[in-house]
Amino acid sequence: AAAGGGEQHDEDAADAQAQVDGAAGGSRRAQKAAADKNPSARPDRVAESSLLRKGHAVNRLGRSKDVRDSFGHLPGIPINHVFNLRSEAMVLGAHKVPMGGIATAQLPPLEVGGQVYRKVKAATSIVMSGCYEDDHDATTEIVKYTGEGGNDLLGKKKQVADQVLARGNRALLANIALGLPVRVFRRNDDTGGATNSVLFYDGLYNVVSWVKARGKEGLMVYVYGLKRRAGQAASLSKPISHFKAVGCAKRGKHVLLRQHIICKDVSKGREATPIMAVNEVNRELPPGLSLEKDAAWIMDDKKDKDGPLVPSSASFRYITANEYADGVTPPAPPTLVEEGSAEAAAAMAAELAAALAGGAAADDDD
């Protein structure tokens, strides 16, 4: 199951992968590609590139060689964790490629039948986003996941070429042979998100089967059978279909299903986006909430099991404007003048004169 080469899905993916390879001490060709291409202006991609370049991304193999790619669950990322952007999942090491659906990692040398294999890759995570029409995602035990490649994602969104047994497609075979699970992420709608969608972490799946067959467009595709591991928390994500709604988990609905939420909005409606509070430690409310006056904002799904909620002893008020103590005069708002105008020149001259006068006074004191 040695890794092979292949083409990126699109130019954006190639650009982002080149940035990643450059940050992680990749090949000279990858570093040259990163230097030749114009960097993305999207704020999330700019932040992503900066974190990778500075070595601040986690759970990935970096230049220092002290942080290794991880299989299985990652610390701090529970099942049903929601990523608002692919960049978030990338810099946290949950899904380490910016656009591709299959992320892989090179394994330590393997000895099979007296022969040592040194460049074997296996898949660490996959994303089900509705981009491949031969996917079959449902509530059944076995999910059918289409391999990568040959899809016109920026055009007709159809399969336009045969897939080849390379890169992520070959890596998934190593998962079958070695019994390694993959982290599965599902893209669901979220009208309140930055991109109108989010990524749900659905948990660990075993890759249990694979087949090479002709897909709906009559071209050869690789289809893998994925089975969710038992004993995991129930998933809150919704099955997806080929570019149809891409799931149906809406903002507010999936969030409110999370356990241990005790307040719907600590701002009590002052903010456009609700600020929820979660307490997994005890039964104490957030500061500033009253059981009687703020009942409309309080949630409690554990009252029959863990007893009643109790007010916080901390002092806290939620404010949305500056407040001043009695006797304190608020500063005057700044006077805005057009740059280069006569008013601006006069203001600068006055500031300079004041500074010079202050300096002369200091000299006299000396």
GROMACS .gro file of C-alpha atoms in nm:
model
  366
    1ALA     CA    1   0.000   0.000   0.000
    2ALA     CA    2   0.278   0.242  -0.087
    3ALA     CA    3   0.171   0.598  -0.158
    4GLY     CA    4   0.157   0.722  -0.514
    5GLY     CA    5   0.138   1.057  -0.691
    6GLY     CA    6  -0.160   1.237  -0.841
    7GLU     CA    7  -0.317   1.568  -0.933
    8GLN     CA    8  -0.486   1.809  -0.693
    9HIS     CA    9  -0.859   1.865  -0.739
   10ASP     CA   10  -0.815   2.231  -0.834
   11GLU     CA   11  -0.573   2.521  -0.829
   12ASP     CA   12  -0.681   2.638  -0.485
   13ALA     CA   13  -0.609   2.296  -0.340
   14ALA     CA   14  -0.268   2.287  -0.507
   15ASP     CA   15  -0.188   2.630  -0.371
   16ALA     CA   16  -0.286   2.541  -0.018
   17GLN     CA   17  -0.106   2.207  -0.026
   18ALA     CA   18   0.208   2.378  -0.151
   19GLN     CA   19   0.189   2.616   0.144
   20VAL     CA   20   0.153   2.322   0.381
   21ASP     CA   21   0.443   2.132   0.227
   22GLY     CA   22   0.661   2.442   0.244
   23ALA     CA   23   0.576   2.495   0.610
   24ALA     CA   24   0.651   2.135   0.696
   25GLY     CA   25   0.981   2.117   0.513
   26GLY     CA   26   0.834   1.964   0.198
   27SER     CA   27   0.993   1.906  -0.141
   28ARG     CA   28   1.171   2.180  -0.334
   29ARG     CA   29   0.906   2.162  -0.605
   30ALA     CA   30   0.631   2.218  -0.348
   31GLN     CA   31   0.819   2.511  -0.192
   32LYS     CA   32   0.877   2.665  -0.537
   33ALA     CA   33   0.507   2.627  -0.617
   34ALA     CA   34   0.420   2.806  -0.294
   35ALA     CA   35   0.658   3.090  -0.381
   36ASP     CA   36   0.535   3.126  -0.741
   37LYS     CA   37   0.163   3.144  -0.661
   38ASN     CA   38  -0.012   3.449  -0.527
   39PRO     CA   39  -0.120   3.395  -0.166
   40SER     CA   40  -0.491   3.378  -0.091
   41ALA     CA   41  -0.656   3.695   0.039
   42ARG     CA   42  -0.924   3.510   0.236
   43PRO     CA   43  -0.878   3.586   0.608
   44ASP     CA   44  -0.908   3.220   0.710
   45ARG     CA   45  -0.650   3.111   0.454
   46VAL     CA   46  -0.415   3.393   0.556
   47ALA     CA   47  -0.440   3.288   0.923
   48GLU     CA   48  -0.399   2.924   0.825
   49SER     CA   49  -0.081   2.992   0.626
   50SER     CA   50   0.062   3.206   0.906
   51LEU     CA   51   0.005   2.936   1.169
   52LEU     CA   52   0.155   2.667   0.948
   53ARG     CA   53   0.456   2.882   0.859
   54LYS     CA   54   0.527   2.964   1.223
   55GLY     CA   55   0.486   2.603   1.333
   56HIS     CA   56   0.185   2.678   1.555
   57ALA     CA   57  -0.041   2.413   1.400
   58VAL     CA   58  -0.088   2.106   1.619
   59ASN     CA   59  -0.122   1.730   1.574
   60ARG     CA   60   0.087   1.721   1.259
   61LEU     CA   61   0.439   1.629   1.153
   62GLY     CA   62   0.643   1.951   1.143
   63ARG     CA   63   1.000   2.057   1.090
   64SER     CA   64   1.089   1.993   1.452
   65LYS     CA   65   0.986   1.627   1.417
   66ASP     CA   66   0.851   1.633   1.771
   67VAL     CA   67   0.480   1.637   1.681
   68ARG     CA   68   0.351   1.334   1.494
   69ASP     CA   69   0.042   1.281   1.283
   70SER     CA   70  -0.224   1.111   1.491
   71PHE     CA   71  -0.470   0.835   1.414
   72GLY     CA   72  -0.792   0.802   1.611
   73HIS     CA   73  -0.949   1.063   1.839
   74LEU     CA   74  -0.758   1.383   1.910
   75PRO     CA   75  -0.742   1.547   2.254
   76GLY     CA   76  -0.986   1.834   2.294
   77ILE     CA   77  -1.197   1.740   1.992
   78PRO     CA   78  -1.497   1.534   2.110
   79ILE     CA   79  -1.752   1.371   1.883
   80ASN     CA   80  -1.997   1.630   1.743
   81HIS     CA   81  -1.737   1.904   1.769
   82VAL     CA   82  -1.822   2.165   1.505
   83PHE     CA   83  -1.564   2.336   1.284
   84ASN     CA   84  -1.692   2.652   1.119
   85LEU     CA   85  -1.416   2.648   0.856
   86ARG     CA   86  -1.192   2.389   0.694
   87SER     CA   87  -0.896   2.600   0.805
   88GLU     CA   88  -0.988   2.537   1.169
   89ALA     CA   89  -0.983   2.162   1.118
   90MET     CA   90  -0.652   2.190   0.935
   91VAL     CA   91  -0.451   2.390   1.190
   92LEU     CA   92  -0.584   2.173   1.474
   93GLY     CA   93  -0.469   1.862   1.288
   94ALA     CA   94  -0.820   1.713   1.267
   95HIS     CA   95  -0.820   1.707   0.885
   96LYS     CA   96  -0.480   1.808   0.751
   97VAL     CA   97  -0.557   1.904   0.390
   98PRO     CA   98  -0.729   2.229   0.289
   99MET     CA   99  -0.950   2.101   0.008
  100GLY     CA  100  -0.908   1.727  -0.043
  101GLY     CA  101  -1.146   1.476   0.108
  102ILE     CA  102  -0.879   1.227   0.222
  103ALA     CA  103  -0.592   1.321   0.455
  104THR     CA  104  -0.303   1.077   0.486
  105ALA     CA  105   0.007   1.022   0.698
  106GLN     CA  106   0.320   0.817   0.642
  107LEU     CA  107   0.356   0.519   0.871
  108PRO     CA  108   0.672   0.391   1.040
  109PRO     CA  109   0.859   0.122   0.842
  110LEU     CA  110   0.655  -0.199   0.817
  111GLU     CA  111   0.796  -0.549   0.787
  112VAL     CA  112   0.578  -0.792   0.591
  113GLY     CA  113   0.703  -1.137   0.490
  114GLY     CA  114   1.063  -1.044   0.559
  115GLN     CA  115   1.046  -0.729   0.346
  116VAL     CA  116   1.051  -0.377   0.493
  117TYR     CA  117   0.820  -0.111   0.345
  118ARG     CA  118   0.930   0.241   0.431
  119LYS     CA  119   0.690   0.472   0.245
  120VAL     CA  120   0.348   0.334   0.329
  121LYS     CA  121   0.074   0.590   0.387
  122ALA     CA  122  -0.262   0.541   0.554
  123ALA     CA  123  -0.563   0.769   0.577
  124THR     CA  124  -0.611   0.963   0.901
  125SER     CA  125  -0.940   1.136   0.817
  126ILE     CA  126  -1.200   1.187   0.545
  127VAL     CA  127  -1.464   1.450   0.474
  128MET     CA  128  -1.807   1.364   0.335
  129SER     CA  129  -1.919   1.684   0.163
  130GLY     CA  130  -2.158   1.569  -0.109
  131CYS     CA  131  -1.908   1.629  -0.389
  132TYR     CA  132  -1.917   1.279  -0.538
  133GLU     CA  133  -2.238   1.141  -0.683
  134ASP     CA  134  -2.136   0.779  -0.615
  135ASP     CA  135  -2.129   0.835  -0.238
  136HIS     CA  136  -2.407   0.674  -0.037
  137ASP     CA  137  -2.438   0.829   0.307
  138ALA     CA  138  -2.732   0.712   0.515
  139THR     CA  139  -2.824   0.600   0.864
  140THR     CA  140  -2.731   0.243   0.779
  141GLU     CA  141  -2.429   0.080   0.938
  142ILE     CA  142  -2.217   0.083   0.622
  143VAL     CA  143  -2.141   0.414   0.452
  144LYS     CA  144  -2.021   0.403   0.092
  145TYR     CA  145  -1.745   0.656   0.039
  146THR     CA  146  -1.611   0.736  -0.310
  147GLY     CA  147  -1.238   0.777  -0.350
  148GLU     CA  148  -1.071   1.092  -0.483
  149GLY     CA  149  -0.989   1.214  -0.831
  150GLY     CA  150  -1.152   1.247  -1.172
  151ASN     CA  151  -1.429   1.482  -1.056
  152ASP     CA  152  -1.503   1.819  -1.215
  153LEU     CA  153  -1.570   1.991  -0.883
  154LEU     CA  154  -1.542   2.344  -1.027
  155GLY     CA  155  -1.760   2.275  -1.330
  156LYS     CA  156  -2.036   2.022  -1.380
  157LYS     CA  157  -1.962   1.852  -1.047
  158LYS     CA  158  -1.965   1.516  -1.223
  159GLN     CA  159  -1.716   1.235  -1.267
  160VAL     CA  160  -1.524   1.314  -1.589
  161ALA     CA  161  -1.233   1.067  -1.569
  162ASP     CA  162  -1.144   0.728  -1.422
  163GLN     CA  163  -1.001   0.727  -1.073
  164VAL     CA  164  -0.658   0.575  -1.018
  165LEU     CA  165  -0.522   0.375  -0.727
  166ALA     CA  166  -0.295   0.647  -0.591
  167ARG     CA  167  -0.267   0.896  -0.304
  168GLY     CA  168  -0.569   0.876  -0.075
  169ASN     CA  169  -0.728   0.590  -0.266
  170ARG     CA  170  -0.423   0.370  -0.209
  171ALA     CA  171  -0.382   0.490   0.149
  172LEU     CA  172  -0.731   0.364   0.240
  173LEU     CA  173  -0.618   0.013   0.144
  174ALA     CA  174  -0.353   0.034   0.417
  175ASN     CA  175  -0.629   0.119   0.666
  176ILE     CA  176  -0.808  -0.202   0.569
  177ALA     CA  177  -0.492  -0.413   0.590
  178LEU     CA  178  -0.377  -0.270   0.924
  179GLY     CA  179  -0.715  -0.211   1.090
  180LEU     CA  180  -0.652   0.163   1.130
  181PRO     CA  181  -0.965   0.379   1.175
  182VAL     CA  182  -1.034   0.710   1.002
  183ARG     CA  183  -1.186   1.021   1.152
  184VAL     CA  184  -1.505   1.105   0.960
  185PHE     CA  185  -1.628   1.461   0.913
  186ARG     CA  186  -1.960   1.553   0.758
  187ARG     CA  187  -2.041   1.885   0.598
  188ASN     CA  188  -2.381   2.011   0.715
  189ASP     CA  189  -2.575   2.326   0.634
  190ASP     CA  190  -2.554   2.611   0.881
  191THR     CA  191  -2.705   2.935   0.759
  192GLY     CA  192  -2.537   3.127   1.040
  193GLY     CA  193  -2.186   3.013   0.951
  194ALA     CA  194  -1.921   3.206   0.758
  195THR     CA  195  -1.962   2.973   0.458
  196ASN     CA  196  -2.321   2.858   0.526
  197SER     CA  197  -2.190   2.519   0.629
  198VAL     CA  198  -1.995   2.352   0.909
  199LEU     CA  199  -1.796   2.034   0.957
  200PHE     CA  200  -1.921   1.788   1.219
  201TYR     CA  201  -1.675   1.542   1.369
  202ASP     CA  202  -1.873   1.219   1.345
  203GLY     CA  203  -1.626   0.985   1.516
  204LEU     CA  204  -1.408   0.689   1.415
  205TYR     CA  205  -1.495   0.452   1.133
  206ASN     CA  206  -1.327   0.130   1.024
  207VAL     CA  207  -1.260   0.087   0.653
  208VAL     CA  208  -1.405  -0.260   0.602
  209SER     CA  209  -1.425  -0.306   0.224
  210TRP     CA  210  -1.341  -0.162  -0.115
  211VAL     CA  211  -1.442  -0.218  -0.476
  212LYS     CA  212  -1.346  -0.078  -0.814
  213ALA     CA  213  -1.659  -0.036  -1.025
  214ARG     CA  214  -1.823   0.184  -1.284
  215GLY     CA  215  -2.003   0.478  -1.130
  216LYS     CA  216  -2.312   0.665  -1.239
  217GLU     CA  217  -2.121   0.838  -1.520
  218GLY     CA  218  -1.986   0.507  -1.653
  219LEU     CA  219  -1.633   0.577  -1.532
  220MET     CA  220  -1.422   0.370  -1.294
  221VAL     CA  221  -1.434   0.478  -0.931
  222TYR     CA  222  -1.314   0.331  -0.602
  223VAL     CA  223  -1.586   0.289  -0.341
  224TYR     CA  224  -1.499   0.210   0.022
  225GLY     CA  225  -1.725   0.066   0.289
  226LEU     CA  226  -1.699   0.250   0.623
  227LYS     CA  227  -1.847   0.117   0.948
  228ARG     CA  228  -1.879   0.333   1.257
  229ARG     CA  229  -1.705   0.195   1.565
  230ALA     CA  230  -1.929   0.090   1.851
  231GLY     CA  231  -1.931   0.260   2.192
  232GLN     CA  232  -1.911   0.617   2.062
  233ALA     CA  233  -2.145   0.905   2.142
  234ALA     CA  234  -2.443   0.935   1.909
  235SER     CA  235  -2.377   1.157   1.610
  236LEU     CA  236  -2.571   1.482   1.568
  237SER     CA  237  -2.472   1.530   1.203
  238LYS     CA  238  -2.713   1.449   0.923
  239PRO     CA  239  -2.656   1.219   0.622
  240ILE     CA  240  -2.572   1.404   0.303
  241SER     CA  241  -2.652   1.356  -0.064
  242HIS     CA  242  -2.488   1.473  -0.385
  243PHE     CA  243  -2.511   1.855  -0.373
  244LYS     CA  244  -2.863   1.841  -0.232
  245ALA     CA  245  -2.900   2.040   0.089
  246VAL     CA  246  -2.570   1.891   0.209
  247GLY     CA  247  -2.729   1.784   0.535
  248CYS     CA  248  -2.988   1.967   0.739
  249ALA     CA  249  -2.837   2.062   1.075
  250LYS     CA  250  -2.927   2.430   1.124
  251ARG     CA  251  -2.772   2.677   1.365
  252GLY     CA  252  -2.951   2.661   1.696
  253LYS     CA  253  -3.089   2.313   1.637
  254HIS     CA  254  -2.771   2.108   1.651
  255VAL     CA  255  -2.610   2.336   1.910
  256LEU     CA  256  -2.905   2.310   2.149
  257LEU     CA  257  -2.880   1.930   2.136
  258ARG     CA  258  -2.543   1.942   2.309
  259GLN     CA  259  -2.541   1.820   2.669
  260HIS     CA  260  -2.467   2.039   2.975
  261ILE     CA  261  -2.591   2.365   2.818
  262ILE     CA  262  -2.720   2.577   3.106
  263CYS     CA  263  -2.774   2.914   2.931
  264LYS     CA  264  -2.895   2.986   2.579
  265ASP     CA  265  -2.739   3.332   2.570
  266VAL     CA  266  -2.538   3.504   2.845
  267SER     CA  267  -2.592   3.837   2.668
  268LYS     CA  268  -2.972   3.790   2.710
  269GLY     CA  269  -3.041   3.890   2.353
  270ARG     CA  270  -2.805   4.188   2.338
  271GLU     CA  271  -2.582   4.024   2.079
  272ALA     CA  272  -2.688   3.922   1.726
  273THR     CA  273  -2.527   3.581   1.778
  274PRO     CA  274  -2.627   3.400   2.102
  275ILE     CA  275  -2.341   3.327   2.344
  276MET     CA  276  -2.419   2.992   2.502
  277ALA     CA  277  -2.276   2.867   2.829
  278VAL     CA  278  -2.182   2.505   2.902
  279ASN     CA  279  -2.100   2.374   3.249
  280GLU     CA  280  -1.970   2.017   3.267
  281VAL     CA  281  -1.820   2.062   3.616
  282ASN     CA  282  -2.101   2.148   3.857
  283ARG     CA  283  -2.453   2.290   3.876
  284GLU     CA  284  -2.359   2.657   3.901
  285LEU     CA  285  -2.512   2.911   3.663
  286PRO     CA  286  -2.298   3.168   3.480
  287PRO     CA  287  -2.243   3.488   3.678
  288GLY     CA  288  -2.516   3.747   3.635
  289LEU     CA  289  -2.805   3.503   3.582
  290SER     CA  290  -3.103   3.485   3.818
  291LEU     CA  291  -3.311   3.169   3.844
  292GLU     CA  292  -3.630   3.373   3.865
  293LYS     CA  293  -3.568   3.675   3.639
  294ASP     CA  294  -3.373   3.496   3.366
  295ALA     CA  295  -3.569   3.171   3.343
  296ALA     CA  296  -3.624   3.226   2.970
  297TRP     CA  297  -3.247   3.205   2.906
  298ILE     CA  298  -3.175   2.905   3.130
  299MET     CA  299  -3.164   2.544   3.012
  300ASP     CA  300  -3.138   2.237   3.232
  301ASP     CA  301  -3.140   1.883   3.096
  302LYS     CA  302  -2.996   1.730   3.418
  303LYS     CA  303  -3.234   1.858   3.687
  304ASP     CA  304  -3.392   1.516   3.747
  305LYS     CA  305  -3.050   1.353   3.783
  306ASP     CA  306  -2.807   1.602   3.933
  307GLY     CA  307  -3.028   1.834   4.136
  308PRO     CA  308  -3.125   2.200   4.085
  309LEU     CA  309  -2.910   2.473   3.938
  310VAL     CA  310  -2.763   2.728   4.179
  311PRO     CA  311  -2.676   3.095   4.123
  312SER     CA  312  -2.313   3.196   4.088
  313SER     CA  313  -2.143   3.379   4.373
  314ALA     CA  314  -1.927   3.580   4.130
  315SER     CA  315  -2.011   3.941   4.049
  316PHE     CA  316  -2.080   3.998   3.681
  317ARG     CA  317  -2.278   4.234   3.460
  318TYR     CA  318  -2.303   4.210   3.081
  319ILE     CA  319  -2.268   4.555   2.924
  320THR     CA  320  -2.258   4.668   2.562
  321ALA     CA  321  -2.141   5.029   2.610
  322ASN     CA  322  -1.874   5.210   2.810
  323GLU     CA  323  -1.976   5.305   3.164
  324TYR     CA  324  -1.809   5.564   3.392
  325ALA     CA  325  -1.814   5.603   3.769
  326ASP     CA  326  -1.974   5.907   3.930
  327GLY     CA  327  -1.757   6.216   3.896
  328VAL     CA  328  -1.560   6.079   3.598
  329THR     CA  329  -1.596   6.283   3.278
  330PRO     CA  330  -1.599   6.068   2.963
  331PRO     CA  331  -1.331   6.163   2.709
  332ALA     CA  332  -1.449   6.381   2.422
  333PRO     CA  333  -1.492   6.194   2.093
  334PRO     CA  334  -1.210   6.260   1.847
  335THR     CA  335  -1.258   6.523   1.579
  336LEU     CA  336  -1.226   6.366   1.238
  337VAL     CA  337  -1.067   6.577   0.966
  338GLU     CA  338  -0.990   6.486   0.609
  339GLU     CA  339  -0.631   6.386   0.554
  340GLY     CA  340  -0.439   6.654   0.367
  341SER     CA  341  -0.695   6.926   0.437
  342ALA     CA  342  -0.618   7.268   0.590
  343GLU     CA  343  -0.780   7.153   0.915
  344ALA     CA  344  -0.550   6.850   0.930
  345ALA     CA  345  -0.242   7.067   0.869
  346ALA     CA  346  -0.347   7.310   1.141
  347ALA     CA  347  -0.408   7.025   1.386
  348MET     CA  348  -0.063   6.880   1.318
  349ALA     CA  349   0.098   7.223   1.364
  350ALA     CA  350  -0.079   7.267   1.698
  351GLU     CA  351   0.036   6.924   1.819
  352LEU     CA  352   0.395   7.002   1.715
  353ALA     CA  353   0.388   7.340   1.893
  354ALA     CA  354   0.253   7.177   2.210
  355ALA     CA  355   0.526   6.913   2.200
  356LEU     CA  356   0.798   7.172   2.153
  357ALA     CA  357   0.658   7.384   2.436
  358GLY     CA  358   0.655   7.081   2.664
  359GLY     CA  359   1.017   7.005   2.580
  360ALA     CA  360   1.126   7.365   2.651
  361ALA     CA  361   0.949   7.358   2.990
  362ALA     CA  362   1.132   7.036   3.081
  363ASP     CA  363   1.466   7.196   2.992
  364ASP     CA  364   1.391   7.494   3.216
  365ASP     CA  365   1.315   7.263   3.507
  366ASP     CA  366   1.652   7.093   3.465
   0.00000   0.00000   0.00000
